[in-house]
Coordinates of C-alpha atoms in Angstrom, one line a residue:
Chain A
X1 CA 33.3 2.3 23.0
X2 CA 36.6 4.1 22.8
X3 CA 36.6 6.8 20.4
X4 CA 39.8 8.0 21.0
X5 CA 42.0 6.3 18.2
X6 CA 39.4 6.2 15.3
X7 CA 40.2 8.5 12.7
X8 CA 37.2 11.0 12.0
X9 CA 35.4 11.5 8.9
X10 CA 36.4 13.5 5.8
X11 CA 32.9 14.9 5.8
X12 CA 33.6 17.9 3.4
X13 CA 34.7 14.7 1.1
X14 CA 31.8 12.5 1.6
X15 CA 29.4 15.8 0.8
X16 CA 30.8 15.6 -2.8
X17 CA 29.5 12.4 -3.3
X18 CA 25.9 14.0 -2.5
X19 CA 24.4 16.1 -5.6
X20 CA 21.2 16.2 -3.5
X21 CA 23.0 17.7 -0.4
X22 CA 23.6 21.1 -2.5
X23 CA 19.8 21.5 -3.8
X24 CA 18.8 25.3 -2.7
X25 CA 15.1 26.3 -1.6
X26 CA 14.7 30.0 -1.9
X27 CA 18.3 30.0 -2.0
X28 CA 19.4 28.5 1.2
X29 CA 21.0 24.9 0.5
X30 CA 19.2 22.0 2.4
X31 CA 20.4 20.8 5.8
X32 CA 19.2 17.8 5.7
X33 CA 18.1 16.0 9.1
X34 CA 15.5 13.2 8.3
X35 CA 18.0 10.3 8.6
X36 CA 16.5 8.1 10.3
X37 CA 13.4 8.0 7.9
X38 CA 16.0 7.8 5.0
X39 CA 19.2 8.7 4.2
X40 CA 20.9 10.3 0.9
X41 CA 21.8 7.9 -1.8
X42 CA 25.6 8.3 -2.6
X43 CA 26.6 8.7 -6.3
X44 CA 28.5 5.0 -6.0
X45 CA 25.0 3.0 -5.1
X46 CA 23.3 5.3 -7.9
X47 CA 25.9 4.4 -10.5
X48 CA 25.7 0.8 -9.5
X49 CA 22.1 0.6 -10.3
X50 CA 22.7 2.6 -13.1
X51 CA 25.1 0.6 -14.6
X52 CA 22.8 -2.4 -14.1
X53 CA 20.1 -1.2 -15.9
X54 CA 22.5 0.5 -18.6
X55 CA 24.3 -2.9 -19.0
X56 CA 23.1 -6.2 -17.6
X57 CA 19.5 -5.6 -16.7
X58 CA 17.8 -8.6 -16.7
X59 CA 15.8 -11.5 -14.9
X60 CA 17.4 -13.9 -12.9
X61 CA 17.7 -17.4 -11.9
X62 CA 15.6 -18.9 -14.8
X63 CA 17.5 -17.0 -17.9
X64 CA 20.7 -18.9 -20.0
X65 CA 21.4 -15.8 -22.0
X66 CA 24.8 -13.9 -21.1
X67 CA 22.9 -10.9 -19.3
X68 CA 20.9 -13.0 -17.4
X69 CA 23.6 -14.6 -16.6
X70 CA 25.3 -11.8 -15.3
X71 CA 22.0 -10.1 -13.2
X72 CA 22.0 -13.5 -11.1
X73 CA 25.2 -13.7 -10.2
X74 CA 25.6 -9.9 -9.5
X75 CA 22.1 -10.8 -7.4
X76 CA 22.7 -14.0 -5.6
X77 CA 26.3 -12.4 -4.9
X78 CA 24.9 -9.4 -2.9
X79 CA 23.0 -12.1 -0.6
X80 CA 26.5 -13.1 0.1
X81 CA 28.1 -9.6 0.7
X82 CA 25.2 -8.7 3.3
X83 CA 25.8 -12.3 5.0
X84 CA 29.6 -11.1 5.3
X85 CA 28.2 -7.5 6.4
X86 CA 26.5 -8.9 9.1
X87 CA 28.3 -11.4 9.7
X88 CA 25.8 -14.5 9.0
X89 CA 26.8 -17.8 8.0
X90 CA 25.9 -17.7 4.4
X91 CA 23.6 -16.4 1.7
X92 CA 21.3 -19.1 3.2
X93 CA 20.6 -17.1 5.9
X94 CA 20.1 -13.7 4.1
X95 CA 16.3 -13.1 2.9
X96 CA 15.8 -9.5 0.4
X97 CA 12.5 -7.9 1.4
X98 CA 11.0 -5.1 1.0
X99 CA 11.7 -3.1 4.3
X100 CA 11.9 -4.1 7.3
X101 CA 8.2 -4.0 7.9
X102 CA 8.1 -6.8 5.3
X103 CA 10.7 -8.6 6.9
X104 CA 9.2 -8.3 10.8
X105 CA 5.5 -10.0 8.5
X106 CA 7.3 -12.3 7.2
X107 CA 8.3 -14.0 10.4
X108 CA 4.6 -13.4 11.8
X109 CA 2.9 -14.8 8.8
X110 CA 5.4 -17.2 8.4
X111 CA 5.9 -18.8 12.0
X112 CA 3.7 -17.1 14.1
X113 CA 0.1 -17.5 12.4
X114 CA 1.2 -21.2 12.5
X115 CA 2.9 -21.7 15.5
X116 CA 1.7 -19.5 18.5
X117 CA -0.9 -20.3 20.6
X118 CA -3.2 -19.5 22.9
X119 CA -1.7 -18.2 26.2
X120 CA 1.6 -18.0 24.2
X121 CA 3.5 -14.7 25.4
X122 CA 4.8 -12.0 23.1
X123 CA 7.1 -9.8 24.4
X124 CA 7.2 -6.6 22.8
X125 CA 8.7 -3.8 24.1
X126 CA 7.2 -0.2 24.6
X127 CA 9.9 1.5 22.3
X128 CA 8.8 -0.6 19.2
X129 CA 7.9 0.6 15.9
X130 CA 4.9 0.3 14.0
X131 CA 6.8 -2.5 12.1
X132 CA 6.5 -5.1 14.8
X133 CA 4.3 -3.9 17.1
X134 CA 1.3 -3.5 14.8
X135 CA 2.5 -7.2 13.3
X136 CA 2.3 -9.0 16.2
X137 CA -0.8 -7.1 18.1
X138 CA -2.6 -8.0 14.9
X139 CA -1.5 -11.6 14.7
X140 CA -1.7 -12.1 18.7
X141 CA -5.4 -11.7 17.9
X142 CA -5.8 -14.4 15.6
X143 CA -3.6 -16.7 17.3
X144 CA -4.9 -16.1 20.8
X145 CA -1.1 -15.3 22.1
X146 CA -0.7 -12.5 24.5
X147 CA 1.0 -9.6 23.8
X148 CA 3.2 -8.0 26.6
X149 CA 5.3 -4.6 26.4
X150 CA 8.9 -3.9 28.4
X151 CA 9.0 -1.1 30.0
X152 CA 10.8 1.9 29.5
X153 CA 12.4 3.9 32.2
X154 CA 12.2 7.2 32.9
X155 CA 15.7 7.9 31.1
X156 CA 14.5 5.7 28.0
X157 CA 16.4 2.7 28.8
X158 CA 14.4 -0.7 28.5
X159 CA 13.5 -1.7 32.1
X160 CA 15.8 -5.2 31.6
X161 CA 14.3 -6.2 35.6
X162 CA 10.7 -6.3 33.6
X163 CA 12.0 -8.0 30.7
X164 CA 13.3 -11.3 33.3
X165 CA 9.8 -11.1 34.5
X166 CA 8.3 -10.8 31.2
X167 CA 10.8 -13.7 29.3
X168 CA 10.1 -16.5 30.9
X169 CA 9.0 -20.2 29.4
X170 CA 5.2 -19.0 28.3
X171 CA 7.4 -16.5 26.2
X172 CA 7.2 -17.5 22.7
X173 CA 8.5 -14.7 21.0
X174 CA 11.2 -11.8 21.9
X175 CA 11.0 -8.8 19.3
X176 CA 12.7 -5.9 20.3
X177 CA 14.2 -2.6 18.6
X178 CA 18.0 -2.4 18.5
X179 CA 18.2 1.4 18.2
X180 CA 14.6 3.4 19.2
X181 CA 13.8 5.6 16.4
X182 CA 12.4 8.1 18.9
X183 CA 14.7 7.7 21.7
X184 CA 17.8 7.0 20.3
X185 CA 18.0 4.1 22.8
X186 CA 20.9 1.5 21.9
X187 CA 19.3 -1.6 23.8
X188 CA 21.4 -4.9 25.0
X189 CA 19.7 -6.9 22.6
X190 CA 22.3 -9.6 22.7
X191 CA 20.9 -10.3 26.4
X192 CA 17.7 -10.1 25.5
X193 CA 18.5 -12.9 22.9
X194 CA 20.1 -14.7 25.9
X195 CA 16.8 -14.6 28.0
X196 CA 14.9 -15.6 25.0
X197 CA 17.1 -18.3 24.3
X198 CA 17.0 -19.9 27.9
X199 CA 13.4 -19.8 28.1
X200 CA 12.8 -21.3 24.6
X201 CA 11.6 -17.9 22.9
X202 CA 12.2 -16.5 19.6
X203 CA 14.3 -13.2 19.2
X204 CA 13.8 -10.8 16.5
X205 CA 16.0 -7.6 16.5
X206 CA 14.9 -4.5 14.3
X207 CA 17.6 -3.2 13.3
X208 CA 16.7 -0.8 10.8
X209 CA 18.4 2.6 13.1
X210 CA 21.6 0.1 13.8
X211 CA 22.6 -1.3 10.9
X212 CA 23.5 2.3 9.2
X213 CA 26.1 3.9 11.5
X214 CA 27.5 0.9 14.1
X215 CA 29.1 -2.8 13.4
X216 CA 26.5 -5.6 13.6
X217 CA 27.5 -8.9 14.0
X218 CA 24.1 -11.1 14.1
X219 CA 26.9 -13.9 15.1
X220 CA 27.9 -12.2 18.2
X221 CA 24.2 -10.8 19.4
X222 CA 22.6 -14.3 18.9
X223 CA 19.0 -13.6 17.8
X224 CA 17.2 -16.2 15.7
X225 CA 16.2 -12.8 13.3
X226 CA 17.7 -9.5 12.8
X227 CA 15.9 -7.4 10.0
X228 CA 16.9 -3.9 8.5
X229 CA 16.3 -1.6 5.4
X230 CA 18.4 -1.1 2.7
X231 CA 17.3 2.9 2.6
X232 CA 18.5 4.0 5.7
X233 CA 21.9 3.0 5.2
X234 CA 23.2 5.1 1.9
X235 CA 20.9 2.6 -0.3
X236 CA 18.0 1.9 -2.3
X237 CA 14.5 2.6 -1.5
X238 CA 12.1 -1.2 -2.2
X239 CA 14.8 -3.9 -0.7
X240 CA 15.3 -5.2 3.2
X241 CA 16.7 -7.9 4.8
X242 CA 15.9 -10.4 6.9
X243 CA 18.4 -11.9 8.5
X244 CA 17.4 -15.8 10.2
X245 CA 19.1 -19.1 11.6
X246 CA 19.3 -21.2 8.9
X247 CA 17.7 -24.2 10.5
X248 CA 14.5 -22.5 11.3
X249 CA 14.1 -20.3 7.8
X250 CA 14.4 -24.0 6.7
X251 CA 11.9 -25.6 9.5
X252 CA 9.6 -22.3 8.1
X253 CA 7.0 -22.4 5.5
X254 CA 6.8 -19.4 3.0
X255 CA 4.1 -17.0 3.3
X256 CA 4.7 -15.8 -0.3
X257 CA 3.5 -17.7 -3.0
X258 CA 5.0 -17.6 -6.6
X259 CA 7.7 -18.4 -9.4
X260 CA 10.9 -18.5 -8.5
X261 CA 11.1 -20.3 -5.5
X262 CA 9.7 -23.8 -5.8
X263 CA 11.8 -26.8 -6.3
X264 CA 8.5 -28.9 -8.3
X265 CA 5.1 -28.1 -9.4
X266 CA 2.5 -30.5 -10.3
X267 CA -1.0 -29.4 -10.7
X268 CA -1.9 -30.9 -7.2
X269 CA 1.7 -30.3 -5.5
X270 CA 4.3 -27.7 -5.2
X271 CA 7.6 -28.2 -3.4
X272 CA 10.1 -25.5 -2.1
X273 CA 13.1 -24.3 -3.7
X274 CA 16.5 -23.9 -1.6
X275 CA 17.2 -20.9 1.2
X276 CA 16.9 -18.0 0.5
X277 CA 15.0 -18.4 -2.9
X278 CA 12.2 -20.3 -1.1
X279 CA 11.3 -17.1 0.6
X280 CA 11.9 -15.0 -2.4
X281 CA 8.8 -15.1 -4.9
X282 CA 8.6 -13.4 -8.4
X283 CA 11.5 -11.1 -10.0
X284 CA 13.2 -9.9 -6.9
X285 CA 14.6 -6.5 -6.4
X286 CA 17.8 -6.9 -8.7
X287 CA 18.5 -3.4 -9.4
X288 CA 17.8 -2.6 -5.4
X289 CA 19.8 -5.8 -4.1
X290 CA 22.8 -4.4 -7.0
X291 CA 22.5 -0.7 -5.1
X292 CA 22.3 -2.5 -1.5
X293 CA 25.8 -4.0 -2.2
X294 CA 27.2 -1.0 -3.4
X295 CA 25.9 0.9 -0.5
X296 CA 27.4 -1.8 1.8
X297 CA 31.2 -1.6 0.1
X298 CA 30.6 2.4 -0.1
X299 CA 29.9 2.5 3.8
X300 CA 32.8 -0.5 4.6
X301 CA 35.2 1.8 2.8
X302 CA 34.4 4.2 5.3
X303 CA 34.6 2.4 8.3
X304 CA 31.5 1.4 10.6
X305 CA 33.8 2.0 13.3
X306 CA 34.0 5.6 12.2
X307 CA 30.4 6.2 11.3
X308 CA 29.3 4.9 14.6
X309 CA 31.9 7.8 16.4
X310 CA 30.7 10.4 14.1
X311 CA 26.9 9.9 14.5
X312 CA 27.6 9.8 18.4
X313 CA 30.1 12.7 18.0
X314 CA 27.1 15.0 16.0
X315 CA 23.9 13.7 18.8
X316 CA 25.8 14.8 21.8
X317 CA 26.5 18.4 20.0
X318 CA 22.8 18.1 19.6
X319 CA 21.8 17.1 22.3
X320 CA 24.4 19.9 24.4
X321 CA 22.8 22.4 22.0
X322 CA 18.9 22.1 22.8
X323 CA 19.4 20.8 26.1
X324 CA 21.0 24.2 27.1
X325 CA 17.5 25.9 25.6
X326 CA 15.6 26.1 28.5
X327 CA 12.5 25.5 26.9
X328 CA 13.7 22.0 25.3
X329 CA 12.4 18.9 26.4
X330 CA 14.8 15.7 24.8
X331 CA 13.6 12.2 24.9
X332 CA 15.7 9.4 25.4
X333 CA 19.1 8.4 27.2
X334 CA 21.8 11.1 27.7
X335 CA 24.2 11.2 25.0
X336 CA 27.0 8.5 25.7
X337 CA 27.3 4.7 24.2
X338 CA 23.8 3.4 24.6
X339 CA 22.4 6.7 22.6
X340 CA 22.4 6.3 18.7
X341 CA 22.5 9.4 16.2
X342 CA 19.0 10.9 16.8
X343 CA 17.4 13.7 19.1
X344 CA 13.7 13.5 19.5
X345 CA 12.6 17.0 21.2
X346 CA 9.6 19.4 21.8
X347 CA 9.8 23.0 22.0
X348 CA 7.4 24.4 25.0
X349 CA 4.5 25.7 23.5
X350 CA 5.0 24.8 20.0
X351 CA 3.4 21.6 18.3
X352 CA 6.0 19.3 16.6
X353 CA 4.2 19.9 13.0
X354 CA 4.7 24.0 13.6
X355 CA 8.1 23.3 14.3
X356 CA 8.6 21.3 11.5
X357 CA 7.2 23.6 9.2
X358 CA 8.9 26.4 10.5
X359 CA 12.3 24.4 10.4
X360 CA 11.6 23.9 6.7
X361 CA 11.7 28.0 6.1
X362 CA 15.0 27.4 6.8
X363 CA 15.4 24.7 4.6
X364 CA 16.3 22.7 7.8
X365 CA 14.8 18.8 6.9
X366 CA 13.5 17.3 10.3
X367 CA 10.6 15.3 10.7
X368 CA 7.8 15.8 13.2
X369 CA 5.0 13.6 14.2
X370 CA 4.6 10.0 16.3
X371 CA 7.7 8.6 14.0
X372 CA 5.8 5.1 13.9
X373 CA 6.1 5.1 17.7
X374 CA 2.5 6.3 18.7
X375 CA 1.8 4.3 22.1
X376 CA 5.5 5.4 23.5
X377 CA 4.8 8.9 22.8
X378 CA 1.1 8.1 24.3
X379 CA 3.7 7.1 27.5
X380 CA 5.8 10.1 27.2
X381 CA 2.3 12.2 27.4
X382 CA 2.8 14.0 24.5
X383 CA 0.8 14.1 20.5
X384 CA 4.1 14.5 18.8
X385 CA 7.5 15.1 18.4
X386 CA 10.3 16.8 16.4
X387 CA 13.2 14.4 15.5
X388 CA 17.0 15.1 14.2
X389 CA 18.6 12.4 12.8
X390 CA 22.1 12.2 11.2
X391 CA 24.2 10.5 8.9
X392 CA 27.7 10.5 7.5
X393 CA 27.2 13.8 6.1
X394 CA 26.2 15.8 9.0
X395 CA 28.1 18.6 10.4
X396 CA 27.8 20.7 13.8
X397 CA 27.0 23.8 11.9
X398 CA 23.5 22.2 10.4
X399 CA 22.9 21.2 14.3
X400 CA 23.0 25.3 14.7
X401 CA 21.1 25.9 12.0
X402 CA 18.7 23.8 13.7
X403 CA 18.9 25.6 16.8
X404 CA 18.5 28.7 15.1
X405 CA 15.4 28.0 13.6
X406 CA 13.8 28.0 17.1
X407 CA 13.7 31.6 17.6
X408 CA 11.4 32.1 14.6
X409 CA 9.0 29.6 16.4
X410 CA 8.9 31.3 19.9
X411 CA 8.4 34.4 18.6
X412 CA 5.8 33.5 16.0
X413 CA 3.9 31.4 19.0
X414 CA 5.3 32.9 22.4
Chain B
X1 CA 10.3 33.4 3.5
X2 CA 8.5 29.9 2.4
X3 CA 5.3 28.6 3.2
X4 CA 5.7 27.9 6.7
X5 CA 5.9 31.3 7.6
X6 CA 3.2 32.4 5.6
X7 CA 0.9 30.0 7.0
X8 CA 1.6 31.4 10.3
X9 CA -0.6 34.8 9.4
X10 CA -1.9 36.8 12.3
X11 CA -5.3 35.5 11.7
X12 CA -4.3 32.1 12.4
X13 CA -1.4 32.8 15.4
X14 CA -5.1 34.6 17.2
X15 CA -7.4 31.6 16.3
X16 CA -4.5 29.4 17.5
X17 CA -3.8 31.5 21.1
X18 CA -7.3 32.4 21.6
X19 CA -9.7 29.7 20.5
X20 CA -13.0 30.3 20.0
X21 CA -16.0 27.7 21.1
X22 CA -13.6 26.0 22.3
X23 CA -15.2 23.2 24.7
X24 CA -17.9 20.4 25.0
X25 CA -21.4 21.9 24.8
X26 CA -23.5 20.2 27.3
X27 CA -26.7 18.8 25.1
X28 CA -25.3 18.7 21.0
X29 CA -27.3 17.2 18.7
X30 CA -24.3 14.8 17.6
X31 CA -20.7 14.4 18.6
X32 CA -18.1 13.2 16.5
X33 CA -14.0 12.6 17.5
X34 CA -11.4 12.2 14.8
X35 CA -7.6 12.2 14.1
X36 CA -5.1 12.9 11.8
X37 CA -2.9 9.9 11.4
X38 CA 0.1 12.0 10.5
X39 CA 0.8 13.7 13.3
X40 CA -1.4 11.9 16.1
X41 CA -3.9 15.3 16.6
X42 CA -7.1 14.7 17.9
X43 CA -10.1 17.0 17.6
X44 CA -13.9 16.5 18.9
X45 CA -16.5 18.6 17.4
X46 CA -19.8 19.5 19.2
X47 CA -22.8 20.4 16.8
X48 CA -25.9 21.8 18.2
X49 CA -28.9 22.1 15.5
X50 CA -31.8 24.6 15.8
X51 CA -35.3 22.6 16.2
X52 CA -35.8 22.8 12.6
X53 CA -32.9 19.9 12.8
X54 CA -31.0 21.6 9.9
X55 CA -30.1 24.7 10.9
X56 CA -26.4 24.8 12.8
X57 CA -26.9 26.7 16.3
X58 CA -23.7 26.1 18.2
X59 CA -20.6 24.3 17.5
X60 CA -17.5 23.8 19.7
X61 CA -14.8 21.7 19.6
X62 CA -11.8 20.3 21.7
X63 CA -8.7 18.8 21.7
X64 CA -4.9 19.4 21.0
X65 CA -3.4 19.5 18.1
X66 CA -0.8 22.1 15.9
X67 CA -1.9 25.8 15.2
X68 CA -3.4 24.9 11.6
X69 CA -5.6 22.5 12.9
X70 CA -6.7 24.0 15.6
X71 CA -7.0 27.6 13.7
X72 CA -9.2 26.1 11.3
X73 CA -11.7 24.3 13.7
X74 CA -11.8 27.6 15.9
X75 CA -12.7 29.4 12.6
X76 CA -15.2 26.9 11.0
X77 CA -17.4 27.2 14.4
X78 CA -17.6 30.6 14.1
X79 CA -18.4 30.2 10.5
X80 CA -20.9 27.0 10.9
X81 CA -23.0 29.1 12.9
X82 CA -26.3 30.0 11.3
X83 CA -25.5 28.2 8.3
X84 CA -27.1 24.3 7.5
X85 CA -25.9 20.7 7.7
X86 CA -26.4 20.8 3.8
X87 CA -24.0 23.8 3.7
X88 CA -21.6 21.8 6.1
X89 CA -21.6 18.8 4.3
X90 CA -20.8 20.4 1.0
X91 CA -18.2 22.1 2.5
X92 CA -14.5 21.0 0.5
X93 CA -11.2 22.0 1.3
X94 CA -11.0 24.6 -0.6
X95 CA -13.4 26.1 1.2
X96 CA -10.9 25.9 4.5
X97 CA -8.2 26.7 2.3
X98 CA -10.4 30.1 1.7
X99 CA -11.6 30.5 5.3
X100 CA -8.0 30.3 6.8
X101 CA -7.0 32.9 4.1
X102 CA -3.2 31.7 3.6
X103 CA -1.5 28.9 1.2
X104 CA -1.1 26.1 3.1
X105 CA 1.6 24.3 2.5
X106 CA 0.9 20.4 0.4
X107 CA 1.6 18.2 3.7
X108 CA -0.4 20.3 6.0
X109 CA -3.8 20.2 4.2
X110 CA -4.9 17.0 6.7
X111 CA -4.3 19.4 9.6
X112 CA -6.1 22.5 7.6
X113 CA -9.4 19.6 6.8
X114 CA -9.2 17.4 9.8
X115 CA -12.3 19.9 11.7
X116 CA -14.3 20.2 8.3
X117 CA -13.8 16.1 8.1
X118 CA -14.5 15.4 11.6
X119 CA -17.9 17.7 12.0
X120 CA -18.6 15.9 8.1
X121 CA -18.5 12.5 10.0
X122 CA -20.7 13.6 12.5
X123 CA -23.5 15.0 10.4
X124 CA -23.7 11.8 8.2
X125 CA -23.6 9.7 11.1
X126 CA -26.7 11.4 12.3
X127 CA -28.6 11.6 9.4
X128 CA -27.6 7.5 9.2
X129 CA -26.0 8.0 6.3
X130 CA -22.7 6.9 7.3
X131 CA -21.7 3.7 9.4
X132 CA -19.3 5.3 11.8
X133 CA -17.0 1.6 11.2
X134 CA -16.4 3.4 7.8
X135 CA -15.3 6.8 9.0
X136 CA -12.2 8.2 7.5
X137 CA -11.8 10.0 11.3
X138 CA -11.9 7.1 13.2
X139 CA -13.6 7.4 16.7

């Protein structure tokens, strides 16, 4: 994508809207690089939720009262403002979670305990996360299905050559990351939806590392389900989305029992409420659904467009800046369009967790370990990694600071 | 200077560069491989009992994981020696804590414990105490 006419960020601006951002540890401020596990929570979304409880917090759905009232709309209306987000069709499509963990078990749970079978095909691919790889291994076993992984190349790109042979019509279901956490890898989902599509499959996009810094449009990439979190993109922790066709989230039986989303009960019979309530059992996640829409006008304000050139602006310098240690090994795609705003690394001779730890004497915030992706970095041969990952709020002089910490760790282990 | 650095005391930098017992011994008494979810580290530790089958002879251990973990298994075979499984299995962490003589830092205590844990397995798996299904170091 062009960068060239997109105005940058006013990053020194967006920082003000970050108290956290200027907490000190033994006096040097917080350079905060864990992004991808969550990011800050600008003081918009906090206000919003803080206004909810301070005002109109209540139950919803059920209640006549005024406040009631008011927390349904203000709830069923954020379904709509992450359907035009996204661009779905409708609040019909747009299920709250929990994560996106919650979201990837509810499809299993929900379509594939009852409709894979044996010598069905799962294709999975090797970047997944926990999230979707754990799911369906775990209900591949109790359904009989098969569970098959695409490839990754050596440069981190999904092998797409093994993904024709691997999509084909005993493939039932297509789940694939949209971003890697640990690579950074941008895959072409939308073809992967394509080859799912022609062969009958499913496709479920994770889009928890997308969703935050790039446009979606779950129109335009054509899976059946796309699923993100809520706090990786400037909002609340306990809310995710799912994101599904409408005519299979109505073809689909809930996996979550309750109040709240049935249409009749009898003490023999219950019948299903309307999309998306049927999939929404007991008191939903008003406050969090309240901070998710907030989060979504804060980051529209900005510009996706913008976001999605600044990440890609601060992971190059990254990437430039530890490639050019000789001692640095980098996971993932070069830095251009299909690399996302991460860098996974190790430093020779040092063990991610040292790293980490000796990173966070310099109140540098990066996160070490397999980052949910434990049979890729079985692949890539090593225990562990250390992983940079920026937001809005990241500037090339916290990449430094990064780079800087390095020395303390060759010398303390060289 | 935080925690990190402090963690990273001579003591442990020398346990960390120049393990001791470290290895497979070739007959143990039992054998017991564990991990530490958090980071992926894997350690196996090697226990050799005396005929008395309580005193500790030999341990070794193997594996890779970060400096703490692997500075605390090097140390606790040096220290297991001579001592009992009784002494081993009453063993907590802030015994390790003690042993690797530095404040270890909230998030790191799984990598300070994992050898303690691991050789803890071990022994109560022998003594058919413990189903190793139910391990908290999974095999």
């Amino acid at each position: 994508m062009s960068q060239q006419n997109i105005e940058p960020l006013d990053v020194a601006a967006i920082r003000d809207e970050f108290p956290i951002l200027e907490r000190e540890f033994d006096g040097q401020q917080v350079v905060y690089l864990d992004n991808a596990a969550t990011t800050q929570t600008p003081d918009a979304v906090v206000d919003a939720m803080s206004d909810y409880y301070r005002r109109y917090n209540s139950n919803v759905h059920r209640g006549i009262h005024h406040l009631s009232q008011e927390a349904s709309i203000a709830y069923e209306e954020a379904h709509d403002r992450v359907a035009d987000f996204i661009n779905a069709d409708g609040r019909e499509e747009i299920i709250f979670t929990k994560n996106t963990t919650e979201s990837e078990n509810l499809i299993a749970y929900s379509w594939g305990l009852n409709e894979l079978e044996p010598g069905d095909r799962v294709v999975l691919t090797e970047m997944e996360h926990h999230a979707s790889l754990v799911t369906w291994q775990q209900v591949a076993k109790q359904t009989g299905a098969d569970v098959e992984y695409i490839r990754v190349d050596d440069d981190g790109r999904l092998d797409m050559d093994h993904a024709r042979e691997l999509i084909d019509d005993d493939a039932a279901i297509v789940s694939a990351v949209h971003v890697s956490n640990t690579l950074g890898t941008v895959n072409p989902v939308s073809e992967l939806a394509d080859l799912a599509r022609e062969h009958g499959a499913l496709s479920i996009i994770d889009g928890a590392q997308a969703v935050p810094n790039r446009p979606v449009d779950v129109s335009e990439i054509g899976a059946d389900f796309y699923a993100f979190s809520g706090h990786k993109m400037a909002g609340p922790t306990g809310i995710g989305v799912l994101y599904g066709k409408q005519e299979l989230l109505e073809e689909m039986e809930p996996y979550l029992y309750g109040g709240g989303m049935i249409r009749k009960v009898t003490f023999d019979e219950s019948t299903w409420g309307d999309l998306p309530w049927k999939f929404e059992p007991g008191t939903p996640p008003i406050a969090e659904a309240v901070g998710l829409e907030a989060a979504i006008d804060w980051l529209e304000e900005i510009g996706m467009d913008r976001i999605q050139a600044h990440e890609e602006e601060i992971a190059r310098y990254a990437y430039e800046q530890l490639a050019a240690e000789g001692d640095v090994e980098i996971y993932g795609p070069e830095p251009g369009p299909d690399r996302g705003g991460l860098v996974s690394f190790n430093v020779d001779g040092v063990h991610a967790h040292d790293l980490a730890s000796i990173m966070n004497d310099h109140t540098v915030a990066v996160r070490a370990g397999d980052h949910c992706t434990q049979p890729l970095h079985d692949k890539l041969g090593v225990p562990a990694s250390t992983r940079a990952s920026f937001y809005v709020y990241n500037t090339r002089e916290e990449v430094d600071a990064m780079v800087e910490a390095l020395d303390d760790a060759r010398q303390l282990f060289s | 200077m935080g925690l990190g650095s402090d963690m990273y005391r001579q003591q442990i930098l020398d346990h960390y560069k120049n393990p001791r017992n470290y290895g497979k011994l070739e007959d143990p008494t039992f054998t017991h491989v564990g991990e530490n979810p958090m980071c992926g580290d894997e350690i196996r530790m090697d226990v050799k009992l005396d005929e008395d089958e309580e005193t500790i002879e030999h341990v070794a251990f193997s594996g890779d994981g970060c400096a703490i973990s692997q500075a605390s298994a090097s140390m606790l075979s040096t220290e297991l020696a001579g001592t009992s499984v009784e002494e081993l299995l009453e063993m907590d962490r802030d015994d390790i804590i003690d042993m690797l003589g530095v404040d270890i830092s909230p998030m790191r205590v799984k990598c300070a414990v994992l050898a303690e844990k691991v050789a803890q397995d071990g022994a109560e798996i022998y003594m058919g105490e413990l189903d190793k299904e139910k391990t908290s170091t999974e095999d």
